[in-house]
Coordinates of C-alpha atoms in Angstrom, one line a residue:
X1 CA 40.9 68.5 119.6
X2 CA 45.1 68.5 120.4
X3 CA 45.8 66.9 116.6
X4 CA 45.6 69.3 114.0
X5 CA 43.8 68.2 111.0
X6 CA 46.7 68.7 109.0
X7 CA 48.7 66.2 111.2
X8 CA 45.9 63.6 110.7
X9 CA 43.3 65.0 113.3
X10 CA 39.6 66.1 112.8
X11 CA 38.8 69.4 111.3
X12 CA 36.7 71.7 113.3
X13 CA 34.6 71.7 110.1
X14 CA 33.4 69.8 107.8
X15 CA 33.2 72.5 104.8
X16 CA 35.6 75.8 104.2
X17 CA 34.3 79.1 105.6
X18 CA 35.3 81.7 102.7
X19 CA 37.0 84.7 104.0
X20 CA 34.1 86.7 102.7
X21 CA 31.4 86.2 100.4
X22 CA 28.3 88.0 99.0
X23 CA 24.9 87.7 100.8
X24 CA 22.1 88.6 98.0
X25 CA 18.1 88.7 99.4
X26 CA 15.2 87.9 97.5
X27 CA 15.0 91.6 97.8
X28 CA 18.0 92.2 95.4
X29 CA 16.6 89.2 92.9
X30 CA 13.8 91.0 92.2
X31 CA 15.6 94.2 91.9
X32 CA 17.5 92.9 89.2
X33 CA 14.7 91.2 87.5
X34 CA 13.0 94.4 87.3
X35 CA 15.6 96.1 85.5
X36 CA 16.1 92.8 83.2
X37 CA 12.1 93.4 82.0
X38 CA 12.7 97.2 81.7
X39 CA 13.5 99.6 78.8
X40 CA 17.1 100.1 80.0
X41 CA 20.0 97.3 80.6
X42 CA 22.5 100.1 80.4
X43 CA 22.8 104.3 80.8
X44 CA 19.0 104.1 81.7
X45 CA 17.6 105.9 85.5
X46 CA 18.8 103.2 87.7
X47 CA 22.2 104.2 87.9
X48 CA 21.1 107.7 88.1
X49 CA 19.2 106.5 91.7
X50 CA 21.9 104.7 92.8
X51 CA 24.0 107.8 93.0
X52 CA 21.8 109.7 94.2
X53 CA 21.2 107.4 97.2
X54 CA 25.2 107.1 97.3
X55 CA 25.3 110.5 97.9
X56 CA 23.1 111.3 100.7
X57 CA 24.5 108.0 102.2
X58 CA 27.9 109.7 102.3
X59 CA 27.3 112.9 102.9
X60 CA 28.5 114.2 99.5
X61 CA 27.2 116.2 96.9
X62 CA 27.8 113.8 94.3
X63 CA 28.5 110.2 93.4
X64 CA 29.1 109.1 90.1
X65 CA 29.0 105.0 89.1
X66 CA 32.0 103.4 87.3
X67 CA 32.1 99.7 86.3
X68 CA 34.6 98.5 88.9
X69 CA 36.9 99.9 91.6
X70 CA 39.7 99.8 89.7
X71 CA 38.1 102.4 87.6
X72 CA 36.9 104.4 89.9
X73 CA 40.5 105.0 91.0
X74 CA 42.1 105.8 87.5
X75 CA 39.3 107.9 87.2
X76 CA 39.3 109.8 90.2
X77 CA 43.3 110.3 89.4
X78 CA 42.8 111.3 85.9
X79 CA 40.2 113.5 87.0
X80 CA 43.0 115.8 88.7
X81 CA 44.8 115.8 85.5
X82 CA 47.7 113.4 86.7
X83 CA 49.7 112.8 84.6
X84 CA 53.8 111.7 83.4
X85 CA 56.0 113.3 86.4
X86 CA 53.0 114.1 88.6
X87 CA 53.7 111.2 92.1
X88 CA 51.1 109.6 93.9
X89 CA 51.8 108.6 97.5
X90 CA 50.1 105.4 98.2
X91 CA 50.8 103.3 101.3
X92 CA 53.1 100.1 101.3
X93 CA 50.4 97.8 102.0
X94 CA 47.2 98.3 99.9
X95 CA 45.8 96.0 97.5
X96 CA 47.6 96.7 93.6
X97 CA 45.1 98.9 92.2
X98 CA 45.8 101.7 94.4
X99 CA 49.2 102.2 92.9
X100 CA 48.3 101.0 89.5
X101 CA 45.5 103.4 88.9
X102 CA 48.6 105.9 89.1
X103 CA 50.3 104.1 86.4
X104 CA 47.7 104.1 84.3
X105 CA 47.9 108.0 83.9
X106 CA 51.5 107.6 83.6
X107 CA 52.4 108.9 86.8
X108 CA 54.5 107.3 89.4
X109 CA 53.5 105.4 92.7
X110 CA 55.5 106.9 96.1
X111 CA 55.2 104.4 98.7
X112 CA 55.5 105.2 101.8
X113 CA 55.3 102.9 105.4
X114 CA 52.2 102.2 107.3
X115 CA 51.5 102.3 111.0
X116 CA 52.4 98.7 112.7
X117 CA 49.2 99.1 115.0
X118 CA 46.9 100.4 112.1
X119 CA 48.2 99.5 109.6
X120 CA 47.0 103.0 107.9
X121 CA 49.3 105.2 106.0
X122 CA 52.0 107.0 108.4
X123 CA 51.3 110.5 108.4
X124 CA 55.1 111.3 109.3
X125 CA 56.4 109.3 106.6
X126 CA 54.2 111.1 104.0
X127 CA 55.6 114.6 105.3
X128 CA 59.0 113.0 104.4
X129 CA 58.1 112.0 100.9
X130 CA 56.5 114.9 99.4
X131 CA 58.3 116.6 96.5
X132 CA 57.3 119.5 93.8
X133 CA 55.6 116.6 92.0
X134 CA 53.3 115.3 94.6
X135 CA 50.1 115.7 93.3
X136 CA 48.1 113.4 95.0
X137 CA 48.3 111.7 98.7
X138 CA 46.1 108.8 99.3
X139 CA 44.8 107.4 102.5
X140 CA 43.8 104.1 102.1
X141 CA 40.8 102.8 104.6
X142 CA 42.5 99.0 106.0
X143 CA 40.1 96.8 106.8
X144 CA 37.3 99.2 106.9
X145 CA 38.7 102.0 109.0
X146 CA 39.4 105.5 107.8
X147 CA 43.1 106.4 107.5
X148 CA 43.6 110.0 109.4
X149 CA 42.7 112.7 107.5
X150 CA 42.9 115.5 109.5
X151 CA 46.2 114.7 110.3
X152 CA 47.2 114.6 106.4
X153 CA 44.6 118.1 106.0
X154 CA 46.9 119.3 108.9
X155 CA 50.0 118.5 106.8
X156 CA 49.1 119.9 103.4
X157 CA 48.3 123.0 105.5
X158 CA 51.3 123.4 107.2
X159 CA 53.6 122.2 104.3
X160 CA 51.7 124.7 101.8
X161 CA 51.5 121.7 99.5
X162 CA 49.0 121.8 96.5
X163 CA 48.3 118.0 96.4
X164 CA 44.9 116.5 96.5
X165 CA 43.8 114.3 99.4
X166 CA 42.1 111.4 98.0
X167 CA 40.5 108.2 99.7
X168 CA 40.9 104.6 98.8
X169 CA 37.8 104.0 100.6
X170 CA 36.8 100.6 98.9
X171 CA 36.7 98.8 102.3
X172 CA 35.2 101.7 104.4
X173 CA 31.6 102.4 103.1
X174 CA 29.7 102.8 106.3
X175 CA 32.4 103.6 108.5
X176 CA 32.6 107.2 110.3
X177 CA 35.5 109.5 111.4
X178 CA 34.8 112.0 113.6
X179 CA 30.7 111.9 112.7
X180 CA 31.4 112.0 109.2
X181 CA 31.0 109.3 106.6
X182 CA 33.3 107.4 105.1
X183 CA 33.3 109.0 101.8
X184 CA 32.8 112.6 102.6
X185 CA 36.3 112.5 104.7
X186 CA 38.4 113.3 101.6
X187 CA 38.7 115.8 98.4
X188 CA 37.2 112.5 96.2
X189 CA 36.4 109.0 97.3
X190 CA 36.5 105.7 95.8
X191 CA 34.6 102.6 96.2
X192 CA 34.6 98.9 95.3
X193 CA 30.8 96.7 95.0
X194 CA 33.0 93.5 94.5
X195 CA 31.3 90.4 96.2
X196 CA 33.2 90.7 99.5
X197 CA 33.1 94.8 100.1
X198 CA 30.2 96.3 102.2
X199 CA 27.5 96.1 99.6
X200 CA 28.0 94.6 95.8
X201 CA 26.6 95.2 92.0
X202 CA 28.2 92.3 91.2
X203 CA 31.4 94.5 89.9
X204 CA 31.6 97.9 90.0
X205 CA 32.9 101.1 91.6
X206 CA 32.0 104.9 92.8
X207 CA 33.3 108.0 93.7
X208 CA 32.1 110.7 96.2
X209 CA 33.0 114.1 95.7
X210 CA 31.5 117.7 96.9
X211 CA 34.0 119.6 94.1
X212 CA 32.1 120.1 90.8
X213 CA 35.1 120.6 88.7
X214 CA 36.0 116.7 89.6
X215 CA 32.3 115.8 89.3
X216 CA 31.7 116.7 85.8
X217 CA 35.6 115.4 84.7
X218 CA 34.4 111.5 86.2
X219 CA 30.9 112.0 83.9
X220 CA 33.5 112.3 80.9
X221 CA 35.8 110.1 81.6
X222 CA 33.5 107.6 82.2
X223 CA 31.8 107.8 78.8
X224 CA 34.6 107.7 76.1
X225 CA 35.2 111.3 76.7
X226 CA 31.9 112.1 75.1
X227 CA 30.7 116.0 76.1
X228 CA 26.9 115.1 76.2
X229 CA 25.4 111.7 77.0
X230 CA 22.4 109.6 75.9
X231 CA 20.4 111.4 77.6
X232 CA 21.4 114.9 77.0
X233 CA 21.3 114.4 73.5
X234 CA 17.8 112.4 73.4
X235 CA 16.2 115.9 75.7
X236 CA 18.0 118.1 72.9
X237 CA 16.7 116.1 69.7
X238 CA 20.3 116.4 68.5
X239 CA 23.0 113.3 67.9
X240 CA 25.8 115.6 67.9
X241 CA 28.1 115.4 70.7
X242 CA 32.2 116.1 70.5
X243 CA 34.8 114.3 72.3
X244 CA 38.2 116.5 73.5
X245 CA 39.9 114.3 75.7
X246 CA 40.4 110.6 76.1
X247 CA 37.9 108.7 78.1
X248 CA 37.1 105.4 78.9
X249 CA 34.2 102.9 78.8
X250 CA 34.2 102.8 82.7
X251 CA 29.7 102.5 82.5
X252 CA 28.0 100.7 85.3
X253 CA 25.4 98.9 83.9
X254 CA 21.5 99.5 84.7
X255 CA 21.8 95.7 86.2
X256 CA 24.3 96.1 88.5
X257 CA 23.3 99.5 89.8
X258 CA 20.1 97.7 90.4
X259 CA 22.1 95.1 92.7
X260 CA 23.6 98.4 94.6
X261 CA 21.1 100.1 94.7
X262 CA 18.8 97.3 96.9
X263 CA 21.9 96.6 98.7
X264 CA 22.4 99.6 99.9
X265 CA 19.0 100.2 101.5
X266 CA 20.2 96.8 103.7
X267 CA 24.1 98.1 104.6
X268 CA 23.1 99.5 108.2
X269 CA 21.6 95.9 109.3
X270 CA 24.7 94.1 107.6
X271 CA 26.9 96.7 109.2
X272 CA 25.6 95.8 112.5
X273 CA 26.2 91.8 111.9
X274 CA 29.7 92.6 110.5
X275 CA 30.3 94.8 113.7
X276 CA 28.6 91.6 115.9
X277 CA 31.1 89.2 114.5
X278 CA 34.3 91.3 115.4
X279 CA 33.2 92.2 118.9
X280 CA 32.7 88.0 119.0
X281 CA 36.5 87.6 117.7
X282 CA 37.6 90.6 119.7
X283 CA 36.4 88.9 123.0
X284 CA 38.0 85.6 122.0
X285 CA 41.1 87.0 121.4
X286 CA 41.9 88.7 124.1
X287 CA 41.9 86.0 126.1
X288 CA 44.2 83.9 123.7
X289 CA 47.8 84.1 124.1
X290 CA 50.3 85.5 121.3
X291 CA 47.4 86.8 119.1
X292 CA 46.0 90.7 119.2
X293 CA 43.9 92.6 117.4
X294 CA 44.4 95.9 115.1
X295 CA 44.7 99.5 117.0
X296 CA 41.6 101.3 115.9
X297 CA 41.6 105.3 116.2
X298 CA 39.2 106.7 118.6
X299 CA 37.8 109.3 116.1
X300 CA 36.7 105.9 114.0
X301 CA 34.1 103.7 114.2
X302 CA 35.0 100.7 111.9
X303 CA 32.6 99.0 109.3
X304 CA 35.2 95.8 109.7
X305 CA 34.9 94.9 105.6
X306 CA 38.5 92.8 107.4
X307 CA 39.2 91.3 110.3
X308 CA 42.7 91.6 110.7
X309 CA 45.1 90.0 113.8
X310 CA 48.3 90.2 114.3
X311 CA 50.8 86.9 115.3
X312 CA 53.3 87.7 118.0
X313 CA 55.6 85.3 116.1
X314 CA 58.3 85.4 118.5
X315 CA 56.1 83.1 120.9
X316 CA 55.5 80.4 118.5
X317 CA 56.9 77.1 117.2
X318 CA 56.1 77.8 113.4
X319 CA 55.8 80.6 111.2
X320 CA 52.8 82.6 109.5
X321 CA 52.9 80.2 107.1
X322 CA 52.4 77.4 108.8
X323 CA 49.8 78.3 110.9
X324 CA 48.2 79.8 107.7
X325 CA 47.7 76.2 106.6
X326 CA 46.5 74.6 110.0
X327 CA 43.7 77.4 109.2
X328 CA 42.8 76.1 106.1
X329 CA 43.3 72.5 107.4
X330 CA 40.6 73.3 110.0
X331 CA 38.5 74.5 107.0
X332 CA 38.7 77.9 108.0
X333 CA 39.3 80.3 105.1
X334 CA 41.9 82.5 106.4
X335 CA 43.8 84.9 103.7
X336 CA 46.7 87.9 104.1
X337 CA 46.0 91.1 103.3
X338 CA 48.3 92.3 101.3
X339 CA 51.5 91.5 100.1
X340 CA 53.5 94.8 100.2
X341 CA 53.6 96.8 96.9
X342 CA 57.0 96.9 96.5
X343 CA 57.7 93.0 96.6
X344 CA 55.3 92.4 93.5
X345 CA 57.7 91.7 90.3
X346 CA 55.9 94.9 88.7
X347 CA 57.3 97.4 90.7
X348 CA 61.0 95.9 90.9
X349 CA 62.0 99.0 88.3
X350 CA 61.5 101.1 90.4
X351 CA 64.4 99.9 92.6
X352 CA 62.6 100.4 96.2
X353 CA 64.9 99.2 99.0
X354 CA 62.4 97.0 101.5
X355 CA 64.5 98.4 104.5
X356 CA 62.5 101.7 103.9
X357 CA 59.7 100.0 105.0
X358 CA 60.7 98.6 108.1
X359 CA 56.6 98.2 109.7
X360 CA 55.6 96.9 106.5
X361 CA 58.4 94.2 106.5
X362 CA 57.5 93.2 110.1
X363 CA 54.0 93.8 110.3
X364 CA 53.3 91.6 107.0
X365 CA 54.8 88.2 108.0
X366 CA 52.6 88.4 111.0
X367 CA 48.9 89.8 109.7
X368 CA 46.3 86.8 109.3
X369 CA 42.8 87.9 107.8
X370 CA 40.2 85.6 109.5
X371 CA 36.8 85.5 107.8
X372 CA 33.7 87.9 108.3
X373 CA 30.5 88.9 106.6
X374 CA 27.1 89.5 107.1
X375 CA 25.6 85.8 106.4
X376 CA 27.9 84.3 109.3
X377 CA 26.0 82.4 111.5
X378 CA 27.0 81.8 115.3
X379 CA 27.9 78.6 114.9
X380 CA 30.7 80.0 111.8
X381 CA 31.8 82.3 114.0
X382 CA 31.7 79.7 116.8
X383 CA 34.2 77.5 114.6
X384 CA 36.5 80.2 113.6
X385 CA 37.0 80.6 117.4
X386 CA 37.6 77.7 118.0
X387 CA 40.0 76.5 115.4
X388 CA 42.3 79.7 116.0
X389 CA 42.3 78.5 119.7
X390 CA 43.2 75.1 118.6
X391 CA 45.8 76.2 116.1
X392 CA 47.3 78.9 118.6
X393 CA 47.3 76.0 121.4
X394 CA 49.2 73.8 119.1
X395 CA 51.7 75.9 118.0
X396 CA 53.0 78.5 120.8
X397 CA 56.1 77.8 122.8

């Protein structure tokens, strides 16, 4: 076990562990197949129950469907009426959609530094970004833990700011702050059902709210911009409808909202085995040397959509990178989440000097995402384990 399989020696697996992956029942087959043999592939009831059950899973009074999370960003920004000037403060590290949904509207992305133990927004370096054209601040849940929303309720309060507080909350469904649901923590909410989040529909998106005014603006945007739906018009016997503003073809389709929907009624027993598998790493960890784990807040209680650690690089022989590899040669699918915004080409207009973001800088050369999800057996978990211990053996001074 001293070789490395990259240096010749055996790999503690045979086969690569994905970071994260889908796990789909018989359960969610024939939920799908049901809808396939119905009346409706599209803007039929299914959606309609999957909000519903959204909702009360979240707290909220509403949920509306979108066709990815990417869209239910834009939307839930447009539905605000950003707009050219308007700023969106997003933290440094997030995946790209988070600032590009603000681009979209023609607004422009703030970044601002993240907390090196979190690795959630920092609340202090918000306060010192906020201008007359802040109109939205964005928490955005790492790894599956809510960023701290009091604390930025707190500071719209004391600041007498008008911005809206809005979740990225694509990594969070299931987790809690303070009693309350991940979704129900901020003014609006947006999700991702992409393969590897929480639950999936394949592709597609929500957003929780409990304002009305932001409710009805998503059911527009969502539809071309269209005043009365399907629906509506079919119950009225009219086909007249009028569009005023410009919307988008952001649907979820009957079929995936089918997939959701029979996922969902399984997220507390998959939370439970995504919860199992970190308390496993956590364990391990803490008795390996130069490796640690994420700071999580004591008001939270994590639905681990990541498992993050962090490399004390100072006490090894090689860098991120290298041990990166010696991951993957051990056939363990390891990944980095994320690259900071402001090194992607895109945003290099914008001129953003990386010494702003000093915990970014150093917190990103050292994060390692090691794989979890709900269709992990003990023996995966077992070999992820065990390779890390191998790799961190091999490597530290």
């Amino acid at each position: 076990m001293s070789n490395l399989a990259i240096y010749g020696g055996d790999p503690v697996r045979k086969t690569m562990l994905q970071y994260g992956r889908q796990s789909v029942s018989d359960k969610d087959v024939e939920a799908v197949k049901k809808v396939l043999l119905s009346d409706f592939l599209t803007t039929g009831p299914t959606v309609g129950n999957f909000e519903k059950s959204l909702a009360e899973f979240c707290g909220t009074k509403y949920a509306v469907c979108v066709s990815s999370g990417t869209a239910a960003l834009h939307s839930m920004y447009k539905s605000v009426g950003l707009n050219v000037n308007d700023e969106v403060i997003v933290p440094s590290i997030t995946f790209v959609a988070t600032a590009n949904a603000a681009l979209f509207c023609g607004a422009q992305p703030v970044f601002v530094d993240i907390d090196p133990d979190t690795l959630l927004i920092d609340i202090t370096e918000v306060e010192k970004k906020i201008t007359e054209n802040t109109k939205i601040v964005i928490g955005m849940d790492y790894a599956g833990q809510p960023a701290n929303y009091n604390s930025l309720y707190t500071l719209k309060n004391d600041t007498k700011s008008e911005f809206n507080i809005f979740a990225d909350a694509a990594h969070s469904l299931g987790a809690m702050q303070n009693n309350k649901n991940s979704g129900s923590l901020a003014d609006a909410s947006s999700f991702s059902f992409h393969p590897v989040k929480g639950i999936t529909s394949g592709e597609g998106g929500a957003i929780t709210t409990d304002d009305a005014t932001i409710y009805k603006k998503l059911k527009t945007i969502r539809n071309h911009g269209i005043s009365a739906d399907y629906n509506q018009r079919d119950d009225k016997v009219t086909w007249e409808y009028s569009i005023g503003e410009i919307g988008f073809n952001y649907r979820l389709s009957d079929i995936h909202a089918a997939l959701g929907l029979s996922q969902l009624s399984d997220i507390n027993l998959n939370l439970t085995k995504r919860r199992k598998i970190a308390q496993s790493y956590d364990g391990a960890i803490n008795n390996m040397e130069a490796v640690s784990t994420l700071t999580s807040l004591d008001e939270n209680v994590h639905s681990y959509h990541l498992y993050v650690i962090k490399l004390d690089l100072e006490k090894f022989k090689v860098g991120r990178r290298e041990i990166f590899q010696a991951m993957r040669g051990e056939n363990i699918g390891v990944n980095v989440h994320y690259i900071p915004l402001y090194k992607h080409p895109l945003y290099s207009e914008f001129r953003l000097n990386p010494d702003e973001f000093p915990n970014s800088n150093y917190v990103y050369e050292r994060i390692l995402t090691l794989p979890i999800w709900p269709g992990m057996t003990d023996r995966d978990v077992d070999s992820v384990i065990t390779a890390l211990d191998k790799v961190v053996k091999f490597y530290v001074r």
